Amino acid sequence: MNESANSNPSPLGPASLTLAGHSYSLPVIEGSEGERAIDIGSLRAQTGHITLDPGYGNTGSCESAITFIDGDAGILRYRGIPIEQFVDSPTFIEVALLLIYGHLPSQEEYERFSEDLTRFANIDEGMKHQFEGFPRSAPPMAILSAMLNALSCYHPELHELEDEAELHHAAARLISKIRTIAAYAFRHSRGLPYIYPDPGLRYVPNLLHMMFSLPYQQYVCPNVVRKALNLILMLHADHEQNCSTSTVRMVGSSGANLFASCAAGVSALWGPLHGGANVAVLEMLEQIHRGNITPEDYVKLAKEKESKVRLMGFGHRVYKNFDPRALMLQKVAEELVPMLSGNDPLLDIARRLEDIARSDPYFIERNLYPNVDFYSGILLRAIGIPTNMFTVIFAIGRLPGWIAHWWEQNQTVGGRIARPRQIYTGPTLSDYIPIEERGQG
Ligand code: CMC
């Protein structure tokens, strides 16, 4: 059962707001880690005003018991457990179950879920034909989003989930099939035959098998690759109310099913300011490697507002000190990249960019540090993942988080459809003019 996501009233008491000579009292609530919020649920009813917060930098959209981030201290915890504790032992699937169900799975729960992942790994043969409808050049993220949505056509019985048993069926199908869909999207882009999932393989080796095996030539996943990809997936598994997760919650708030909501999450993740940054980082490093621009000039360009260039893989809405996921990935990249692909010049360029940026007042004053995407691409490249699949891997990793948030919201008593308001700035009352009276346009 999910832990309840209820906050408490803050011991500091309510906030008071003075507006046009009137005083209003607004409750202040406190979460389990001492984060405080002014509850403005009655603001419009009391005052006739709304709040304005483009980009939602100051807005809590929900209460949640899934993931805790302290951006100033560089802390990230899943259900209370610091991510640093996930380096060696758990598999991505254990972490997925922790996020979705709120506790670490017992051996029996873990095995049951793993067996279902194996059982559900194939997609309907009819669905396979849908891949043929996409051009060879179709971005795998577009295919992934379309195909997750298509899953809802094959599972109408899972559109409404009544209890955890039904959630289990939907979650196991999604987590298993996203891997098959991702691999098929890749095979399609290369014109390669689709490779069926192998029931003898665990989650990560099976994904790589479907991507890289050839008929009669099985891809054998080296242990070091399995561990690295497992870590990447775990570190991406949830990140509270980021753009894609908020999208999943937003779509889910209308009552849309889990498949459709997660498909929307994939679309949100695709953008270069979010999950697509791992591709953008690699493109930036390659551009520098090709000699098109020096690291120094790139950083200079990233500081010029008019250039619209950003130092990709740097900065974060929440982390204003360091991103703990970036630290962990950097350490693993430093160990594994030389082992897997020799001396990768892109790793040297990344180190150089980081050195320049971290000693530059522009980046220091704005608290811009490497984020999760800065080193993940280099690591993915070293383990053989092609660039157009980087964000797809991110999506596979983030899926348990999306499912956990969708379910948490679905279970919230008294939940409302997400429907922000706006401040209208368009024309005031105007008359319709018939077309023949409008003159030349
Ligand atoms: N390069 C250059 N300047 C930057 C960068 C950057 N990467 N990031 C932020 N800034 C500047 C920004 O121009 C602004 O300057 P000023 O105060 O002079 O206007 C200041 O820093 C604050 O930035 P912001 O855009 O208000 O910050 P935000 O919280 O809205 O955006 C961000 C966060 C991650 C979208 C942004 O830092 C960025 O675009 N980074 C590059 C893309 C990237 O790496 N994205 C991955 C994010 S982590 C994983 C994920 O979410 O998927």
PDB file of C-alpha atoms in Angstrom, residues 134-382:
ATOM      1  CA  PHE A 134       7.003   4.572 -39.673  1.00  0.00           C
ATOM      2  CA  PRO A 135       9.717   5.871 -41.996  1.00  0.00           C
ATOM      3  CA  ARG A 136      13.157   4.412 -41.384  1.00  0.00           C
ATOM      4  CA  SER A 137      14.304   7.849 -40.237  1.00  0.00           C
ATOM      5  CA  ALA A 138      11.576   8.176 -37.559  1.00  0.00           C
ATOM      6  CA  PRO A 139      13.053   9.252 -34.214  1.00  0.00           C
ATOM      7  CA  PRO A 140      12.789   6.318 -31.771  1.00  0.00           C
ATOM      8  CA  MET A 141      11.243   8.707 -29.181  1.00  0.00           C
ATOM      9  CA  ALA A 142       8.336   9.393 -31.552  1.00  0.00           C
ATOM     10  CA  ILE A 143       7.838   5.669 -32.096  1.00  0.00           C
ATOM     11  CA  LEU A 144       8.062   5.003 -28.365  1.00  0.00           C
ATOM     12  CA  SER A 145       5.392   7.538 -27.508  1.00  0.00           C
ATOM     13  CA  ALA A 146       3.082   6.315 -30.286  1.00  0.00           C
ATOM     14  CA  MET A 147       3.530   2.673 -29.328  1.00  0.00           C
ATOM     15  CA  LEU A 148       2.948   3.192 -25.613  1.00  0.00           C
ATOM     16  CA  ASN A 149      -0.298   4.876 -26.549  1.00  0.00           C
ATOM     17  CA  ALA A 150      -1.063   1.972 -28.882  1.00  0.00           C
ATOM     18  CA  LEU A 151      -0.680  -0.432 -25.948  1.00  0.00           C
ATOM     19  CA  SER A 152      -3.894   0.992 -24.552  1.00  0.00           C
ATOM     20  CA  CYS A 153      -5.675  -0.406 -27.647  1.00  0.00           C
ATOM     21  CA  TYR A 154      -4.495  -3.884 -26.726  1.00  0.00           C
ATOM     22  CA  HIS A 155      -5.369  -3.627 -23.026  1.00  0.00           C
ATOM     23  CA  PRO A 156      -8.780  -1.979 -22.650  1.00  0.00           C
ATOM     24  CA  GLU A 157      -9.285  -4.110 -19.520  1.00  0.00           C
ATOM     25  CA  LEU A 158      -6.520  -2.065 -17.869  1.00  0.00           C
ATOM     26  CA  HIS A 159      -7.868   1.397 -18.594  1.00  0.00           C
ATOM     27  CA  GLU A 160      -9.283   1.659 -15.118  1.00  0.00           C
ATOM     28  CA  LEU A 161      -7.214   0.246 -12.291  1.00  0.00           C
ATOM     29  CA  GLU A 162      -9.215  -0.533  -9.190  1.00  0.00           C
ATOM     30  CA  ASP A 163      -6.596  -1.965  -6.847  1.00  0.00           C
ATOM     31  CA  GLU A 164      -2.941  -2.954  -6.519  1.00  0.00           C
ATOM     32  CA  ALA A 165      -3.529  -6.303  -8.233  1.00  0.00           C
ATOM     33  CA  GLU A 166      -4.711  -4.475 -11.363  1.00  0.00           C
ATOM     34  CA  LEU A 167      -1.918  -1.937 -11.033  1.00  0.00           C
ATOM     35  CA  HIS A 168       0.517  -4.867 -10.976  1.00  0.00           C
ATOM     36  CA  HIS A 169      -0.843  -6.138 -14.309  1.00  0.00           C
ATOM     37  CA  ALA A 170      -0.583  -2.744 -15.967  1.00  0.00           C
ATOM     38  CA  ALA A 171       2.817  -1.866 -14.466  1.00  0.00           C
ATOM     39  CA  ALA A 172       4.404  -5.219 -15.302  1.00  0.00           C
ATOM     40  CA  ARG A 173       3.147  -4.994 -18.886  1.00  0.00           C
ATOM     41  CA  LEU A 174       4.374  -1.444 -19.340  1.00  0.00           C
ATOM     42  CA  ILE A 175       7.791  -1.969 -17.754  1.00  0.00           C
ATOM     43  CA  SER A 176       8.317  -5.144 -19.748  1.00  0.00           C
ATOM     44  CA  LYS A 177       6.944  -4.012 -23.097  1.00  0.00           C
ATOM     45  CA  ILE A 178       8.608  -0.597 -23.150  1.00  0.00           C
ATOM     46  CA  ARG A 179      11.883  -2.484 -23.450  1.00  0.00           C
ATOM     47  CA  THR A 180      10.648  -4.539 -26.408  1.00  0.00           C
ATOM     48  CA  ILE A 181       9.163  -1.460 -28.104  1.00  0.00           C
ATOM     49  CA  ALA A 182      12.391   0.492 -27.563  1.00  0.00           C
ATOM     50  CA  ALA A 183      14.494  -2.300 -29.055  1.00  0.00           C
ATOM     51  CA  TYR A 184      12.129  -2.690 -32.038  1.00  0.00           C
ATOM     52  CA  ALA A 185      12.197   1.076 -32.666  1.00  0.00           C
ATOM     53  CA  PHE A 186      15.975   0.819 -32.877  1.00  0.00           C
ATOM     54  CA  ARG A 187      15.894  -2.268 -35.132  1.00  0.00           C
ATOM     55  CA  HIS A 188      13.411  -0.492 -37.389  1.00  0.00           C
ATOM     56  CA  SER A 189      15.712   2.526 -37.725  1.00  0.00           C
ATOM     57  CA  ARG A 190      18.489   0.176 -38.878  1.00  0.00           C
ATOM     58  CA  GLY A 191      16.324  -2.043 -41.082  1.00  0.00           C
ATOM     59  CA  LEU A 192      17.218  -5.049 -38.941  1.00  0.00           C
ATOM     60  CA  PRO A 193      14.932  -8.015 -38.186  1.00  0.00           C
ATOM     61  CA  TYR A 194      13.133  -7.854 -34.845  1.00  0.00           C
ATOM     62  CA  ILE A 195      14.586 -10.150 -32.200  1.00  0.00           C
ATOM     63  CA  TYR A 196      12.157 -11.718 -29.730  1.00  0.00           C
ATOM     64  CA  PRO A 197      12.752 -11.354 -25.994  1.00  0.00           C
ATOM     65  CA  ASP A 198      14.673 -14.230 -24.451  1.00  0.00           C
ATOM     66  CA  PRO A 199      12.826 -15.624 -21.384  1.00  0.00           C
ATOM     67  CA  GLY A 200      16.155 -16.755 -19.922  1.00  0.00           C
ATOM     68  CA  LEU A 201      17.494 -13.212 -19.632  1.00  0.00           C
ATOM     69  CA  ARG A 202      16.966 -10.601 -16.933  1.00  0.00           C
ATOM     70  CA  TYR A 203      15.800  -7.054 -17.614  1.00  0.00           C
ATOM     71  CA  VAL A 204      18.937  -5.267 -18.816  1.00  0.00           C
ATOM     72  CA  PRO A 205      20.562  -8.158 -20.755  1.00  0.00           C
ATOM     73  CA  ASN A 206      17.226  -8.825 -22.450  1.00  0.00           C
ATOM     74  CA  LEU A 207      16.951  -5.219 -23.633  1.00  0.00           C
ATOM     75  CA  LEU A 208      20.471  -5.343 -25.059  1.00  0.00           C
ATOM     76  CA  HIS A 209      19.797  -8.757 -26.596  1.00  0.00           C
ATOM     77  CA  MET A 210      16.751  -7.403 -28.450  1.00  0.00           C
ATOM     78  CA  MET A 211      18.773  -4.401 -29.601  1.00  0.00           C
ATOM     79  CA  PHE A 212      22.012  -6.063 -30.601  1.00  0.00           C
ATOM     80  CA  SER A 213      21.581  -9.804 -31.253  1.00  0.00           C
ATOM     81  CA  LEU A 214      21.519 -10.908 -34.864  1.00  0.00           C
ATOM     82  CA  PRO A 215      19.747 -14.010 -36.163  1.00  0.00           C
ATOM     83  CA  TYR A 216      21.873 -16.983 -35.007  1.00  0.00           C
ATOM     84  CA  GLN A 217      24.325 -14.627 -33.341  1.00  0.00           C
ATOM     85  CA  GLN A 218      23.384 -13.916 -29.749  1.00  0.00           C
ATOM     86  CA  TYR A 219      24.627 -10.723 -28.091  1.00  0.00           C
ATOM     87  CA  VAL A 220      26.236 -11.649 -24.788  1.00  0.00           C
ATOM     88  CA  CYS A 221      25.988  -8.866 -22.238  1.00  0.00           C
ATOM     89  CA  PRO A 222      29.245  -8.284 -20.347  1.00  0.00           C
ATOM     90  CA  ASN A 223      28.740  -7.978 -16.606  1.00  0.00           C
ATOM     91  CA  VAL A 224      30.250  -4.524 -16.529  1.00  0.00           C
ATOM     92  CA  VAL A 225      27.791  -3.306 -19.181  1.00  0.00           C
ATOM     93  CA  ARG A 226      24.841  -4.825 -17.314  1.00  0.00           C
ATOM     94  CA  LYS A 227      25.909  -3.064 -14.124  1.00  0.00           C
ATOM     95  CA  ALA A 228      26.456   0.288 -15.821  1.00  0.00           C
ATOM     96  CA  LEU A 229      23.080   0.250 -17.603  1.00  0.00           C
ATOM     97  CA  ASN A 230      21.361  -0.942 -14.435  1.00  0.00           C
ATOM     98  CA  LEU A 231      22.838   2.043 -12.600  1.00  0.00           C
ATOM     99  CA  ILE A 232      21.802   4.478 -15.341  1.00  0.00           C
ATOM    100  CA  LEU A 233      18.224   3.183 -15.248  1.00  0.00           C
ATOM    101  CA  MET A 234      18.089   3.371 -11.437  1.00  0.00           C
ATOM    102  CA  LEU A 235      19.440   6.894 -11.319  1.00  0.00           C
ATOM    103  CA  HIS A 236      16.775   8.023 -13.784  1.00  0.00           C
ATOM    104  CA  ALA A 237      13.912   6.153 -12.114  1.00  0.00           C
ATOM    105  CA  ASP A 238      12.247   9.154 -10.488  1.00  0.00           C
ATOM    106  CA  HIS A 239      12.845  12.832  -9.896  1.00  0.00           C
ATOM    107  CA  GLU A 240       9.612  14.102  -8.340  1.00  0.00           C
ATOM    108  CA  GLN A 241       7.700  16.823 -10.234  1.00  0.00           C
ATOM    109  CA  ASN A 242       9.939  17.239 -13.321  1.00  0.00           C
ATOM    110  CA  CYS A 243       8.419  18.179 -16.669  1.00  0.00           C
ATOM    111  CA  SER A 244       7.588  14.659 -17.875  1.00  0.00           C
ATOM    112  CA  THR A 245       6.281  13.413 -14.518  1.00  0.00           C
ATOM    113  CA  SER A 246       4.144  16.514 -14.118  1.00  0.00           C
ATOM    114  CA  THR A 247       2.848  15.826 -17.624  1.00  0.00           C
ATOM    115  CA  VAL A 248       1.939  12.270 -16.667  1.00  0.00           C
ATOM    116  CA  ARG A 249       0.112  13.582 -13.600  1.00  0.00           C
ATOM    117  CA  MET A 250      -1.580  16.325 -15.620  1.00  0.00           C
ATOM    118  CA  VAL A 251      -2.851  13.869 -18.248  1.00  0.00           C
ATOM    119  CA  GLY A 252      -3.771  11.300 -15.593  1.00  0.00           C
ATOM    120  CA  SER A 253      -5.736  13.920 -13.657  1.00  0.00           C
ATOM    121  CA  SER A 254      -8.355  13.914 -16.432  1.00  0.00           C
ATOM    122  CA  GLY A 255      -8.889  10.202 -15.836  1.00  0.00           C
ATOM    123  CA  ALA A 256      -6.802   9.156 -18.855  1.00  0.00           C
ATOM    124  CA  ASN A 257      -5.407   5.631 -18.575  1.00  0.00           C
ATOM    125  CA  LEU A 258      -1.864   4.774 -17.489  1.00  0.00           C
ATOM    126  CA  PHE A 259      -0.646   3.883 -21.017  1.00  0.00           C
ATOM    127  CA  ALA A 260      -1.873   7.165 -22.519  1.00  0.00           C
ATOM    128  CA  SER A 261      -0.483   9.172 -19.595  1.00  0.00           C
ATOM    129  CA  CYS A 262       2.973   7.577 -19.885  1.00  0.00           C
ATOM    130  CA  ALA A 263       2.965   8.119 -23.659  1.00  0.00           C
ATOM    131  CA  ALA A 264       2.512  11.835 -22.922  1.00  0.00           C
ATOM    132  CA  GLY A 265       5.414  11.601 -20.476  1.00  0.00           C
ATOM    133  CA  VAL A 266       7.649  10.316 -23.285  1.00  0.00           C
ATOM    134  CA  SER A 267       6.757  13.323 -25.427  1.00  0.00           C
ATOM    135  CA  ALA A 268       7.591  15.730 -22.603  1.00  0.00           C
ATOM    136  CA  LEU A 269      10.866  13.955 -21.923  1.00  0.00           C
ATOM    137  CA  TRP A 270      11.961  14.243 -25.553  1.00  0.00           C
ATOM    138  CA  GLY A 271      12.790  17.977 -25.406  1.00  0.00           C
ATOM    139  CA  PRO A 272      16.450  19.082 -25.196  1.00  0.00           C
ATOM    140  CA  LEU A 273      15.888  20.983 -21.949  1.00  0.00           C
ATOM    141  CA  HIS A 274      14.712  17.748 -20.310  1.00  0.00           C
ATOM    142  CA  GLY A 275      15.616  14.147 -21.263  1.00  0.00           C
ATOM    143  CA  GLY A 276      16.769  15.123 -24.746  1.00  0.00           C
ATOM    144  CA  ALA A 277      19.707  16.904 -23.111  1.00  0.00           C
ATOM    145  CA  ASN A 278      21.716  13.669 -23.094  1.00  0.00           C
ATOM    146  CA  VAL A 279      21.655  13.719 -26.919  1.00  0.00           C
ATOM    147  CA  ALA A 280      22.381  17.444 -27.007  1.00  0.00           C
ATOM    148  CA  VAL A 281      25.419  16.946 -24.741  1.00  0.00           C
ATOM    149  CA  LEU A 282      26.862  14.337 -27.073  1.00  0.00           C
ATOM    150  CA  GLU A 283      26.229  16.548 -30.106  1.00  0.00           C
ATOM    151  CA  MET A 284      27.977  19.422 -28.321  1.00  0.00           C
ATOM    152  CA  LEU A 285      30.995  17.245 -27.459  1.00  0.00           C
ATOM    153  CA  GLU A 286      31.175  15.893 -31.010  1.00  0.00           C
ATOM    154  CA  GLN A 287      30.981  19.402 -32.441  1.00  0.00           C
ATOM    155  CA  ILE A 288      33.972  20.380 -30.314  1.00  0.00           C
ATOM    156  CA  HIS A 289      35.794  17.159 -31.181  1.00  0.00           C
ATOM    157  CA  ARG A 290      35.339  17.799 -34.901  1.00  0.00           C
ATOM    158  CA  GLY A 291      37.153  21.087 -34.324  1.00  0.00           C
ATOM    159  CA  ASN A 292      34.152  23.271 -35.227  1.00  0.00           C
ATOM    160  CA  ILE A 293      34.564  25.202 -31.976  1.00  0.00           C
ATOM    161  CA  THR A 294      36.917  25.124 -28.960  1.00  0.00           C
ATOM    162  CA  PRO A 295      35.647  24.326 -25.440  1.00  0.00           C
ATOM    163  CA  GLU A 296      36.552  27.894 -24.407  1.00  0.00           C
ATOM    164  CA  ASP A 297      34.525  29.417 -27.266  1.00  0.00           C
ATOM    165  CA  TYR A 298      31.607  27.113 -26.593  1.00  0.00           C
ATOM    166  CA  VAL A 299      31.411  28.239 -22.967  1.00  0.00           C
ATOM    167  CA  LYS A 300      31.724  31.852 -24.113  1.00  0.00           C
ATOM    168  CA  LEU A 301      28.841  31.358 -26.533  1.00  0.00           C
ATOM    169  CA  ALA A 302      26.720  29.698 -23.830  1.00  0.00           C
ATOM    170  CA  LYS A 303      27.048  32.854 -21.737  1.00  0.00           C
ATOM    171  CA  GLU A 304      25.732  35.121 -24.503  1.00  0.00           C
ATOM    172  CA  LYS A 305      21.951  35.370 -24.206  1.00  0.00           C
ATOM    173  CA  GLU A 306      21.476  36.267 -27.897  1.00  0.00           C
ATOM    174  CA  SER A 307      23.286  33.114 -29.022  1.00  0.00           C
ATOM    175  CA  LYS A 308      20.490  30.896 -27.573  1.00  0.00           C
ATOM    176  CA  VAL A 309      23.271  28.333 -26.990  1.00  0.00           C
ATOM    177  CA  ARG A 310      23.404  26.688 -23.564  1.00  0.00           C
ATOM    178  CA  LEU A 311      26.076  24.557 -22.041  1.00  0.00           C
ATOM    179  CA  MET A 312      24.124  21.326 -22.375  1.00  0.00           C
ATOM    180  CA  GLY A 313      24.175  19.047 -19.332  1.00  0.00           C
ATOM    181  CA  PHE A 314      24.671  22.042 -17.037  1.00  0.00           C
ATOM    182  CA  GLY A 315      22.170  23.656 -14.702  1.00  0.00           C
ATOM    183  CA  HIS A 316      19.078  22.398 -12.973  1.00  0.00           C
ATOM    184  CA  ARG A 317      15.837  23.877 -11.713  1.00  0.00           C
ATOM    185  CA  VAL A 318      16.191  22.196  -8.326  1.00  0.00           C
ATOM    186  CA  TYR A 319      19.884  21.415  -7.757  1.00  0.00           C
ATOM    187  CA  LYS A 320      21.740  24.574  -6.856  1.00  0.00           C
ATOM    188  CA  ASN A 321      24.816  22.851  -5.461  1.00  0.00           C
ATOM    189  CA  PHE A 322      25.439  19.578  -7.286  1.00  0.00           C
ATOM    190  CA  ASP A 323      23.362  16.861  -8.866  1.00  0.00           C
ATOM    191  CA  PRO A 324      24.160  13.662  -6.925  1.00  0.00           C
ATOM    192  CA  ARG A 325      23.306  11.553  -9.985  1.00  0.00           C
ATOM    193  CA  ALA A 326      25.936  13.417 -12.016  1.00  0.00           C
ATOM    194  CA  LEU A 327      28.592  12.728  -9.392  1.00  0.00           C
ATOM    195  CA  MET A 328      27.793   9.023  -9.420  1.00  0.00           C
ATOM    196  CA  LEU A 329      27.718   8.798 -13.205  1.00  0.00           C
ATOM    197  CA  GLN A 330      30.937  10.755 -13.562  1.00  0.00           C
ATOM    198  CA  LYS A 331      32.706   8.335 -11.210  1.00  0.00           C
ATOM    199  CA  VAL A 332      31.437   5.307 -13.119  1.00  0.00           C
ATOM    200  CA  ALA A 333      32.251   6.934 -16.478  1.00  0.00           C
ATOM    201  CA  GLU A 334      35.825   7.613 -15.324  1.00  0.00           C
ATOM    202  CA  GLU A 335      36.193   3.922 -14.387  1.00  0.00           C
ATOM    203  CA  LEU A 336      34.337   2.268 -17.231  1.00  0.00           C
ATOM    204  CA  VAL A 337      34.888   4.365 -20.325  1.00  0.00           C
ATOM    205  CA  PRO A 338      38.645   3.563 -20.546  1.00  0.00           C
ATOM    206  CA  MET A 339      37.832  -0.105 -19.880  1.00  0.00           C
ATOM    207  CA  LEU A 340      35.079  -0.328 -22.498  1.00  0.00           C
ATOM    208  CA  SER A 341      36.166   1.962 -25.280  1.00  0.00           C
ATOM    209  CA  GLY A 342      39.747   2.969 -24.557  1.00  0.00           C
ATOM    210  CA  ASN A 343      40.582   6.624 -24.391  1.00  0.00           C
ATOM    211  CA  ASP A 344      37.397   8.409 -25.483  1.00  0.00           C
ATOM    212  CA  PRO A 345      38.333  11.977 -26.549  1.00  0.00           C
ATOM    213  CA  LEU A 346      34.774  13.078 -25.692  1.00  0.00           C
ATOM    214  CA  LEU A 347      35.451  12.316 -22.023  1.00  0.00           C
ATOM    215  CA  ASP A 348      38.504  14.599 -22.126  1.00  0.00           C
ATOM    216  CA  ILE A 349      36.407  17.342 -23.738  1.00  0.00           C
ATOM    217  CA  ALA A 350      33.692  16.928 -21.077  1.00  0.00           C
ATOM    218  CA  ARG A 351      36.295  17.251 -18.306  1.00  0.00           C
ATOM    219  CA  ARG A 352      37.711  20.350 -19.992  1.00  0.00           C
ATOM    220  CA  LEU A 353      34.276  21.979 -20.362  1.00  0.00           C
ATOM    221  CA  GLU A 354      33.496  21.232 -16.732  1.00  0.00           C
ATOM    222  CA  ASP A 355      36.804  22.776 -15.580  1.00  0.00           C
ATOM    223  CA  ILE A 356      36.222  25.928 -17.622  1.00  0.00           C
ATOM    224  CA  ALA A 357      32.602  26.342 -16.539  1.00  0.00           C
ATOM    225  CA  ARG A 358      33.205  25.650 -12.871  1.00  0.00           C
ATOM    226  CA  SER A 359      35.835  28.338 -12.632  1.00  0.00           C
ATOM    227  CA  ASP A 360      33.788  30.895 -14.566  1.00  0.00           C
ATOM    228  CA  PRO A 361      31.903  33.520 -12.490  1.00  0.00           C
ATOM    229  CA  TYR A 362      28.854  33.258 -14.811  1.00  0.00           C
ATOM    230  CA  PHE A 363      28.329  29.604 -13.888  1.00  0.00           C
ATOM    231  CA  ILE A 364      29.432  30.031 -10.253  1.00  0.00           C
ATOM    232  CA  GLU A 365      27.057  32.944  -9.588  1.00  0.00           C
ATOM    233  CA  ARG A 366      24.129  31.097 -11.144  1.00  0.00           C
ATOM    234  CA  ASN A 367      24.923  27.805  -9.358  1.00  0.00           C
ATOM    235  CA  LEU A 368      25.176  25.905 -12.620  1.00  0.00           C
ATOM    236  CA  TYR A 369      26.704  22.443 -12.142  1.00  0.00           C
ATOM    237  CA  PRO A 370      26.814  19.335 -14.322  1.00  0.00           C
ATOM    238  CA  ASN A 371      23.480  17.523 -14.236  1.00  0.00           C
ATOM    239  CA  VAL A 372      22.632  13.868 -14.819  1.00  0.00           C
ATOM    240  CA  ASP A 373      22.844  14.279 -18.591  1.00  0.00           C
ATOM    241  CA  PHE A 374      26.397  15.575 -18.690  1.00  0.00           C
ATOM    242  CA  TYR A 375      28.110  12.209 -18.190  1.00  0.00           C
ATOM    243  CA  SER A 376      25.301   9.762 -18.964  1.00  0.00           C
ATOM    244  CA  GLY A 377      25.719  10.130 -22.732  1.00  0.00           C
ATOM    245  CA  ILE A 378      29.424   9.357 -22.599  1.00  0.00           C
ATOM    246  CA  LEU A 379      28.682   6.275 -20.536  1.00  0.00           C
ATOM    247  CA  LEU A 380      25.851   5.159 -22.821  1.00  0.00           C
ATOM    248  CA  ARG A 381      28.133   5.592 -25.814  1.00  0.00           C
ATOM    249  CA  ALA A 382      30.833   3.481 -24.133  1.00  0.00           C
TER     250      ALA A 382
END
